[in-house]
Coordinates of C-alpha atoms in Angstrom, one line a residue:
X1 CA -47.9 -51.2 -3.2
X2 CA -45.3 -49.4 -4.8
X3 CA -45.2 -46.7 -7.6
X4 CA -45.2 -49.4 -10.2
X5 CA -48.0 -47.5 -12.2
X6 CA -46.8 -44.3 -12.2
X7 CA -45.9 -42.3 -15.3
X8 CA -42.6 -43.2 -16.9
X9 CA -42.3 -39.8 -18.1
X10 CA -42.7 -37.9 -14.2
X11 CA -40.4 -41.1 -13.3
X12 CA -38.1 -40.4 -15.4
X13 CA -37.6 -37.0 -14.5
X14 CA -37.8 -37.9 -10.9
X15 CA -34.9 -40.1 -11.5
X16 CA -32.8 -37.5 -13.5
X17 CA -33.3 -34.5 -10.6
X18 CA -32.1 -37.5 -8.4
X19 CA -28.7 -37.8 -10.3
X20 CA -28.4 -34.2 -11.2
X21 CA -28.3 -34.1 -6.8
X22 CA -26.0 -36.9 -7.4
X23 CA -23.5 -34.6 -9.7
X24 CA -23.4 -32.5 -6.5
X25 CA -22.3 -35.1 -4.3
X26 CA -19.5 -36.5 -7.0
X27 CA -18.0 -33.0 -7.4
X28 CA -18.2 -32.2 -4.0
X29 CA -16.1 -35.7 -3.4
X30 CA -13.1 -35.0 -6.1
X31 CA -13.3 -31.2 -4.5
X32 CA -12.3 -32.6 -0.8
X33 CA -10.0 -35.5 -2.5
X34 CA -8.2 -32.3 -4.0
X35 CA -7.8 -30.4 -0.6
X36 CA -6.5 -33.8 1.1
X37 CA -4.0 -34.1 -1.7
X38 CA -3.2 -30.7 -1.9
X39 CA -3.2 -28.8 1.4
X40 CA -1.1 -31.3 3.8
X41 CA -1.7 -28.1 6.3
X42 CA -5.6 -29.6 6.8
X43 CA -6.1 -30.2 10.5
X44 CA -10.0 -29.8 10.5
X45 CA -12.6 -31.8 9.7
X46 CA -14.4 -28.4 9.1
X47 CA -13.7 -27.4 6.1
X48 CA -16.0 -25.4 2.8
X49 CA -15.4 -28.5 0.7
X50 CA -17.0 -31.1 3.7
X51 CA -19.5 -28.8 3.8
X52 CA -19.6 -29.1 -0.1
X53 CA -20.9 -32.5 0.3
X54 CA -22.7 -32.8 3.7
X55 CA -24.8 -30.1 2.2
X56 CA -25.2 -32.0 -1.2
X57 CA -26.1 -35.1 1.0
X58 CA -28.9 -33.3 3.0
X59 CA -30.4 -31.4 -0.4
X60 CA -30.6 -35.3 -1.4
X61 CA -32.1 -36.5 1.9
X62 CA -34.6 -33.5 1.6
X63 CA -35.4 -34.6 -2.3
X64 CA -35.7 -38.3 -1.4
X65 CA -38.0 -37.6 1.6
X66 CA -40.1 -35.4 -1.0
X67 CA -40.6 -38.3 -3.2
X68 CA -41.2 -40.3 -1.1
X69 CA -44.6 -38.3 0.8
X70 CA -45.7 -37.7 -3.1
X71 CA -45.9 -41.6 -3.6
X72 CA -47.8 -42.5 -0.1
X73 CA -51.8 -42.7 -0.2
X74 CA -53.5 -41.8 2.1
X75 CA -53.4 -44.2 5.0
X76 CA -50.2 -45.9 3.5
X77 CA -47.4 -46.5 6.2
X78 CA -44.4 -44.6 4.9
X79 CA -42.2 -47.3 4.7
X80 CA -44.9 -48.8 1.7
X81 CA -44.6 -45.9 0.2
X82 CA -40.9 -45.9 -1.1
X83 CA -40.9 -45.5 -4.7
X84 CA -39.4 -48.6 -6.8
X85 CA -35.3 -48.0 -6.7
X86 CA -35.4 -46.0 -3.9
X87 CA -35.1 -48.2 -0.6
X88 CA -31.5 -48.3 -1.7
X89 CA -31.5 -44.7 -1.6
X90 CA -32.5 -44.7 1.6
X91 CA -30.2 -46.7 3.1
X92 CA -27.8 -44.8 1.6
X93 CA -28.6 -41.7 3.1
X94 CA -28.6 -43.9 6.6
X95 CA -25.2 -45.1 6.2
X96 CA -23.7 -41.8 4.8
X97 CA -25.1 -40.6 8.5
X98 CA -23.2 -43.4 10.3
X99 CA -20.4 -43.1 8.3
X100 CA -20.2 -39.2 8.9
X101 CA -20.5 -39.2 12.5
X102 CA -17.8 -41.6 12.3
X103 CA -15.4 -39.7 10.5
X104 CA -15.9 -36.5 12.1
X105 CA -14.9 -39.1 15.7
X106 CA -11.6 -40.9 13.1
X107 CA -10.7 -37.2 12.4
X108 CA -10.7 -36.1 15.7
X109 CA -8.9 -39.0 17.5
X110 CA -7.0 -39.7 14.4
X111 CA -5.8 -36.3 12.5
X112 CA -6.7 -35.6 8.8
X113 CA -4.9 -37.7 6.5
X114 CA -3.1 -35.8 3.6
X115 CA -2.3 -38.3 0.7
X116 CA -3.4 -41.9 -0.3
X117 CA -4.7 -42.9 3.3
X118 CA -7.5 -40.5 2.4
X119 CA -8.3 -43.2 0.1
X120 CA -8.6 -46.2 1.8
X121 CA -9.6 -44.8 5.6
X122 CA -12.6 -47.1 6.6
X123 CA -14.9 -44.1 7.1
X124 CA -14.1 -42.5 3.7
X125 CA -14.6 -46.1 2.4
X126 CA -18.0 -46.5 4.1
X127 CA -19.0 -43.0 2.8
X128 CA -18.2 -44.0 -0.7
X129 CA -20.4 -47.2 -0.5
X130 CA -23.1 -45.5 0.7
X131 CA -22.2 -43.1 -2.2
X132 CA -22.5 -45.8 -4.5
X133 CA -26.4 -46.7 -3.4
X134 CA -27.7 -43.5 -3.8
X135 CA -25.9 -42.7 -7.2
X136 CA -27.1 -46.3 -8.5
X137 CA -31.0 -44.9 -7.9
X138 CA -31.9 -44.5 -11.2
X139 CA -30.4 -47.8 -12.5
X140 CA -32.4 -49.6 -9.5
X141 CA -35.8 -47.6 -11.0
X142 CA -35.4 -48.6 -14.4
X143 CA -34.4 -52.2 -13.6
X144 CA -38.2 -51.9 -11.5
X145 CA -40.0 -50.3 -13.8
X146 CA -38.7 -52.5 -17.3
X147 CA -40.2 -56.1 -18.2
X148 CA -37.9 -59.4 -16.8
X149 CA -34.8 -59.1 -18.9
X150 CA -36.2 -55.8 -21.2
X151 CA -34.6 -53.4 -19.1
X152 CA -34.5 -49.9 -20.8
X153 CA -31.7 -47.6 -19.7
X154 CA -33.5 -44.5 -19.4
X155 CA -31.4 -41.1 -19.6
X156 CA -31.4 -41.0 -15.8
X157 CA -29.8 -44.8 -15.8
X158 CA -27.1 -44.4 -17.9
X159 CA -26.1 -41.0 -16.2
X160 CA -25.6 -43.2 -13.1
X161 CA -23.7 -45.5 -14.6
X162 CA -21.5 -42.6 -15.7
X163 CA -21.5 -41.0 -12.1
X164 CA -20.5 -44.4 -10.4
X165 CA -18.0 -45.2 -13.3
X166 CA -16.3 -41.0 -12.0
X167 CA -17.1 -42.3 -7.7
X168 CA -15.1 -45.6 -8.8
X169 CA -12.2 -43.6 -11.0
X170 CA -12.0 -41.6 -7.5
X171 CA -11.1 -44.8 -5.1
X172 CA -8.6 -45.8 -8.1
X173 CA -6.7 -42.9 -8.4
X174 CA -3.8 -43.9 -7.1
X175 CA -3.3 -46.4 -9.8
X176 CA -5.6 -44.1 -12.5
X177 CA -4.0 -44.2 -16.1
X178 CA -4.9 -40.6 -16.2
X179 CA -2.9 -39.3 -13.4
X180 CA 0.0 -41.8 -13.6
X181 CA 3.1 -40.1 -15.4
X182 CA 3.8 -44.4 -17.0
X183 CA 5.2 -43.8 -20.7
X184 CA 6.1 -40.5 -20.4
X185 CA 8.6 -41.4 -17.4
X186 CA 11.7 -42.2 -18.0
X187 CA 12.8 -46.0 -17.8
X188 CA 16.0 -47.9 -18.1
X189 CA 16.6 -51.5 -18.1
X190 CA 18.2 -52.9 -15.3
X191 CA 19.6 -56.7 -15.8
X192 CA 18.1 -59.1 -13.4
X193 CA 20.7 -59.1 -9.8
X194 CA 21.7 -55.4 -10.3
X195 CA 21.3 -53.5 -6.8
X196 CA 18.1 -51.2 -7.7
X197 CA 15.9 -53.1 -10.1
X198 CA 13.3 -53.2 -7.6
X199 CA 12.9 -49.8 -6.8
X200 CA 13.7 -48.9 -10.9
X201 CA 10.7 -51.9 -12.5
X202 CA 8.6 -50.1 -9.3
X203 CA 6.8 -47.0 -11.4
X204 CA 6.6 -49.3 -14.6
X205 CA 4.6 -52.2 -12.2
X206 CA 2.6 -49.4 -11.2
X207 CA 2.4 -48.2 -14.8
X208 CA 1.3 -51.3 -16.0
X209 CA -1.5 -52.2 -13.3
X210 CA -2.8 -48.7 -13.7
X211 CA -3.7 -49.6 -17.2
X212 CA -5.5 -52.7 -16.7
X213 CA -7.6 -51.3 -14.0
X214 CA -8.5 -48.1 -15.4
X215 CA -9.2 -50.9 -18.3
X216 CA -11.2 -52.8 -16.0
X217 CA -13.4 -49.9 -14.8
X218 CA -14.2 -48.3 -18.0
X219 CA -15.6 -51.8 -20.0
X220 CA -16.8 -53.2 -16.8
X221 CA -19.3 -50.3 -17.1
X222 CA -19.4 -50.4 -20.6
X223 CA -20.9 -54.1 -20.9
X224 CA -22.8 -53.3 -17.6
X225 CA -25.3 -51.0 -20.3
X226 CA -25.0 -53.0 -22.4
X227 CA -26.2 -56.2 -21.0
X228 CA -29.7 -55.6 -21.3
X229 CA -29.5 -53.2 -24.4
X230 CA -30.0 -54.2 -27.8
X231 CA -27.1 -51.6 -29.2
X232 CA -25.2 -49.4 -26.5
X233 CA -25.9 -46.2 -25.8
X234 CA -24.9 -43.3 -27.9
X235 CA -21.6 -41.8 -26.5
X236 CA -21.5 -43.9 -24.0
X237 CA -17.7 -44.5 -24.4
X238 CA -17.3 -41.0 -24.2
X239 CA -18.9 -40.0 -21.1
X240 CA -17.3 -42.7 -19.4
X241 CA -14.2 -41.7 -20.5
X242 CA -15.0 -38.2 -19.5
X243 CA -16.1 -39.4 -15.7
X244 CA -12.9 -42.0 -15.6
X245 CA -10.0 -39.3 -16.9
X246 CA -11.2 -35.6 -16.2
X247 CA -12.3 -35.6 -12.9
X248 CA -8.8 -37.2 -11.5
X249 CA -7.0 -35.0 -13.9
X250 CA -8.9 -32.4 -12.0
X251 CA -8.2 -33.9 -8.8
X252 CA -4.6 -33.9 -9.1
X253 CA -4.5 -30.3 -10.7
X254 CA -4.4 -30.7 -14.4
X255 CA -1.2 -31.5 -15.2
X256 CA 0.1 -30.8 -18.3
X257 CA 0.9 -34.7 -18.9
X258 CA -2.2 -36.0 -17.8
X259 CA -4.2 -33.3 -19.4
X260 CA -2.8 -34.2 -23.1
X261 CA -3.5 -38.2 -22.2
X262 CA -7.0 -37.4 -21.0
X263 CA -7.8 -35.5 -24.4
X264 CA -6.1 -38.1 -26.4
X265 CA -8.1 -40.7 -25.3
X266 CA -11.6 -38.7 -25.0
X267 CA -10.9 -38.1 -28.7
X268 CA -10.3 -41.8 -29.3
X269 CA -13.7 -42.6 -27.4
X270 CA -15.6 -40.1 -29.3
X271 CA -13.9 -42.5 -32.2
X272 CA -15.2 -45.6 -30.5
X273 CA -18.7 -44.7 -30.2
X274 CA -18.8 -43.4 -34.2
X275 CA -17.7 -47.1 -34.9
X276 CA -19.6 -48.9 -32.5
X277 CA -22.6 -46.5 -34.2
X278 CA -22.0 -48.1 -37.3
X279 CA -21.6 -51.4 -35.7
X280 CA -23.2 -54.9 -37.4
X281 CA -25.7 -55.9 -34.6
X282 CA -23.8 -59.5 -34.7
X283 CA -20.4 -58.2 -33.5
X284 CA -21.9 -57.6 -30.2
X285 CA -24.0 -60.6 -30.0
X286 CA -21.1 -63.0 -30.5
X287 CA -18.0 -61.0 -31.2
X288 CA -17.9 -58.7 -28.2
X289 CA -14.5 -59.8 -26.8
X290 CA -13.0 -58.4 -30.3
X291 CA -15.2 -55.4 -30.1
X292 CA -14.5 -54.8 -26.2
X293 CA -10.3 -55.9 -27.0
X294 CA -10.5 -53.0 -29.7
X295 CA -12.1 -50.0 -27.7
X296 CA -9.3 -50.5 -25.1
X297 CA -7.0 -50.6 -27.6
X298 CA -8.5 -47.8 -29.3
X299 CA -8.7 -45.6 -25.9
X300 CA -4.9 -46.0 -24.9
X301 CA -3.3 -45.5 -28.3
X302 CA -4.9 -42.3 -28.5
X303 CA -3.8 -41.3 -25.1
X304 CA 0.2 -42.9 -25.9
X305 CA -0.1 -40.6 -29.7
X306 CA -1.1 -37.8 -27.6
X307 CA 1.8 -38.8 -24.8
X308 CA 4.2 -38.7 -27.8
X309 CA 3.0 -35.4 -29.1
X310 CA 3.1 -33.2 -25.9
X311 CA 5.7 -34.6 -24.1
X312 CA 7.5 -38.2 -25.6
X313 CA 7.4 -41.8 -24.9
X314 CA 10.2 -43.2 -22.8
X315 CA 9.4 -46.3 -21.8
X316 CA 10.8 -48.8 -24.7
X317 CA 8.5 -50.0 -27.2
X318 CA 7.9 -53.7 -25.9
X319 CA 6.6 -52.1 -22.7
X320 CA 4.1 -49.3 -24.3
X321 CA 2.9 -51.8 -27.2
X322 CA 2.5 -54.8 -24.1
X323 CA 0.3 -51.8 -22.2
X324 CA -1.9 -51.3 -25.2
X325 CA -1.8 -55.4 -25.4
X326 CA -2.6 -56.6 -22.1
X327 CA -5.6 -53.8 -21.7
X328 CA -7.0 -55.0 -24.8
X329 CA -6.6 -58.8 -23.4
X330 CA -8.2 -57.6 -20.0
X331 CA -11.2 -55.4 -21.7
X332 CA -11.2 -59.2 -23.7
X333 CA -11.7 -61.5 -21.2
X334 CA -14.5 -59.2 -19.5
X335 CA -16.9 -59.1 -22.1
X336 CA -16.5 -63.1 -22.4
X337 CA -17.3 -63.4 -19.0
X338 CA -19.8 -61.4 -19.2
X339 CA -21.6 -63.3 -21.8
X340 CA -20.4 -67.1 -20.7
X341 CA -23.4 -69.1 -19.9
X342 CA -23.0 -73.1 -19.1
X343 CA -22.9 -75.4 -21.9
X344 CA -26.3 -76.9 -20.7
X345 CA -27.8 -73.4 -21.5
X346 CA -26.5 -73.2 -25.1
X347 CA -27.5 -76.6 -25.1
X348 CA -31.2 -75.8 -24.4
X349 CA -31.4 -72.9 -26.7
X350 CA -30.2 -74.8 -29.3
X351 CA -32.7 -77.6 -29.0
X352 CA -35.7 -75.4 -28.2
X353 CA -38.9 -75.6 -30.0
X354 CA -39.2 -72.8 -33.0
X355 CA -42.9 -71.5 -33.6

């Protein structure tokens, strides 16, 4: 039987040790991200910031085995006593394992890879999925230990969210809004047949796909809280600003640029989540695409005003403005999939009995 009558409270704080481990692990990821972008002389796989995270990955295997033998009974097999959200963890734990002892073989038959192969090496790719099931741990226990279709984000939950909103702005930062130069670069025109367009539209394609996914990331998370939540989360715009721009700002080594855009756009979110505060509930029962269309429009206008302020806007104003436009379209069309149902549903919810 599992720990489905424990206190909320001790789970709760269970949970939140759990991702406070999990803060580890992130930092220790954008920490070795940083030396593979920034020391091209790396020829080891041992190094202080692997050890940065294969440490943070045993302190969580050591945690998770603890809470695991304070949930068993006496005479209870171990595997029965796995606490609700945490067999995930567990497997977790087992595949980061794999996934290690695979790198550390990649490495040395392979080299070290110094720039964006980092990113999307198999092992580092397995590493961050296994990543991904020990940070979701406290979204898993709260989805347990709330009522079918009542689920209450607890602290510990929505700090997940955050985290894996930050592991996911990691795998994207070669196309992150936050780290691409985009507006601020310069960009000229070139007629359609002139030798060079390619190679001169290249940055601004880049630019432009940077936006919607960093888009993408941000409100997928964003309606992920709030699909079983009455109102979203206080500041919850914020901190997932906060995990999607300053840790790849950090990454990449704060660069004047990307540090103005960052701030201009935490500023806006801490905007978004006074209005969304002060939000009638109905907007986000059945206006959510117009409330969803104006945070992204919201987040990169402030980042664009700051752009203009610390450095200048140089792409022309149809390609800025269609930026702001096709984010706002993307952050759009996410919230109304995220709330389609079939017509048959509405159908039967219109026609059910009242009493």
């Amino acid at each position: 039987m599992l720990d489905t009558a424990e206190n909320p409270v001790i789970n709760g704080r269970r949970d939140l040790v759990t991702e406070l481990l999990g803060v580890w692990l992130v930092l220790a990821v954008f920490l070795d991200g940083w030396a593979h972008l920034n020391l091209p002389s790396l020829e080891t796989f041992f190094t202080p910031w692997h050890a940065a995270l294969y440490s943070g990955m045993v302190a969580t295997a050591l945690w998770t085995a603890a809470v695991i033998w304070r949930n068993r009974k006496p005479g209870q097999p171990l595997s029965q006593a796995v606490p609700s959200g945490y067999r995930g963890t567990a497997v977790g734990l087992v595949l980061f394992a794999v996934a290690g002892g695979l790198d550390l073989l990649w490495h040395e038959l392979l080299g070290i890879e110094v720039t964006l192969d980092a990113l999307v090496s198999p092992t580092h790719l397995l590493l961050g999925f296994s990543l991904f099931l020990i940070l979701g741990t406290a979204v898993r226990s709260a989805r347990a230990a709330s009522r079918a279709g009542n689920l209450e984000w607890t602290p510990a939950a929505l700090f997940a969210v955050v985290l894996m909103t930050g592991l996911g702005a990691f795998f994207l930062i070669y196309c992150s809004a936050f780290v691409r130069p985009g507006p601020t670069a310069l960009f000229i025109p070139t007629p359609v047949g002139t030798p060079g367009r390619l190679q001169a539209e290249m940055p601004v394609v880049i630019g432009l796909t940077s936006y919607l996914l960093t888009t993408a990331l941000i409100i997928a998370a964003f309606l992920f809280t709030l699909s079983a939540a009455r109102r979203p989360a206080r500041g919850i715009i914020t901190m997932l600003v906060a995990a999607a721009a300053w840790l790849p700002v950090a990454m990449v080594g704060f660069r004047p640029i990307a540090v103005a855009g960052a701030a201009g756009a935490t500023a806006a979110a801490i905007l978004a989540d006074m209005l969304l505060a002060r939000l009638p509930k109905v907007w986000l029962d059945r206006r959510l695409p117009a409330v969803t269309a104006g945070i992204a429009a919201l987040l990169w206008t402030g980042q664009l005003v700051a752009f203009a302020v610390a450095d200048g806007i140089r792409w022309p104003v149809s390609l800025w403005l269609g930026a702001v436009v096709l984010s706002a379209a993307a952050a759009a069309g996410l919230a109304l999939l995220s709330s389609w149902a079939p017509p048959h549903v509405e159908l039967t919810k219109a026609h059910a009995p009242q009493g």
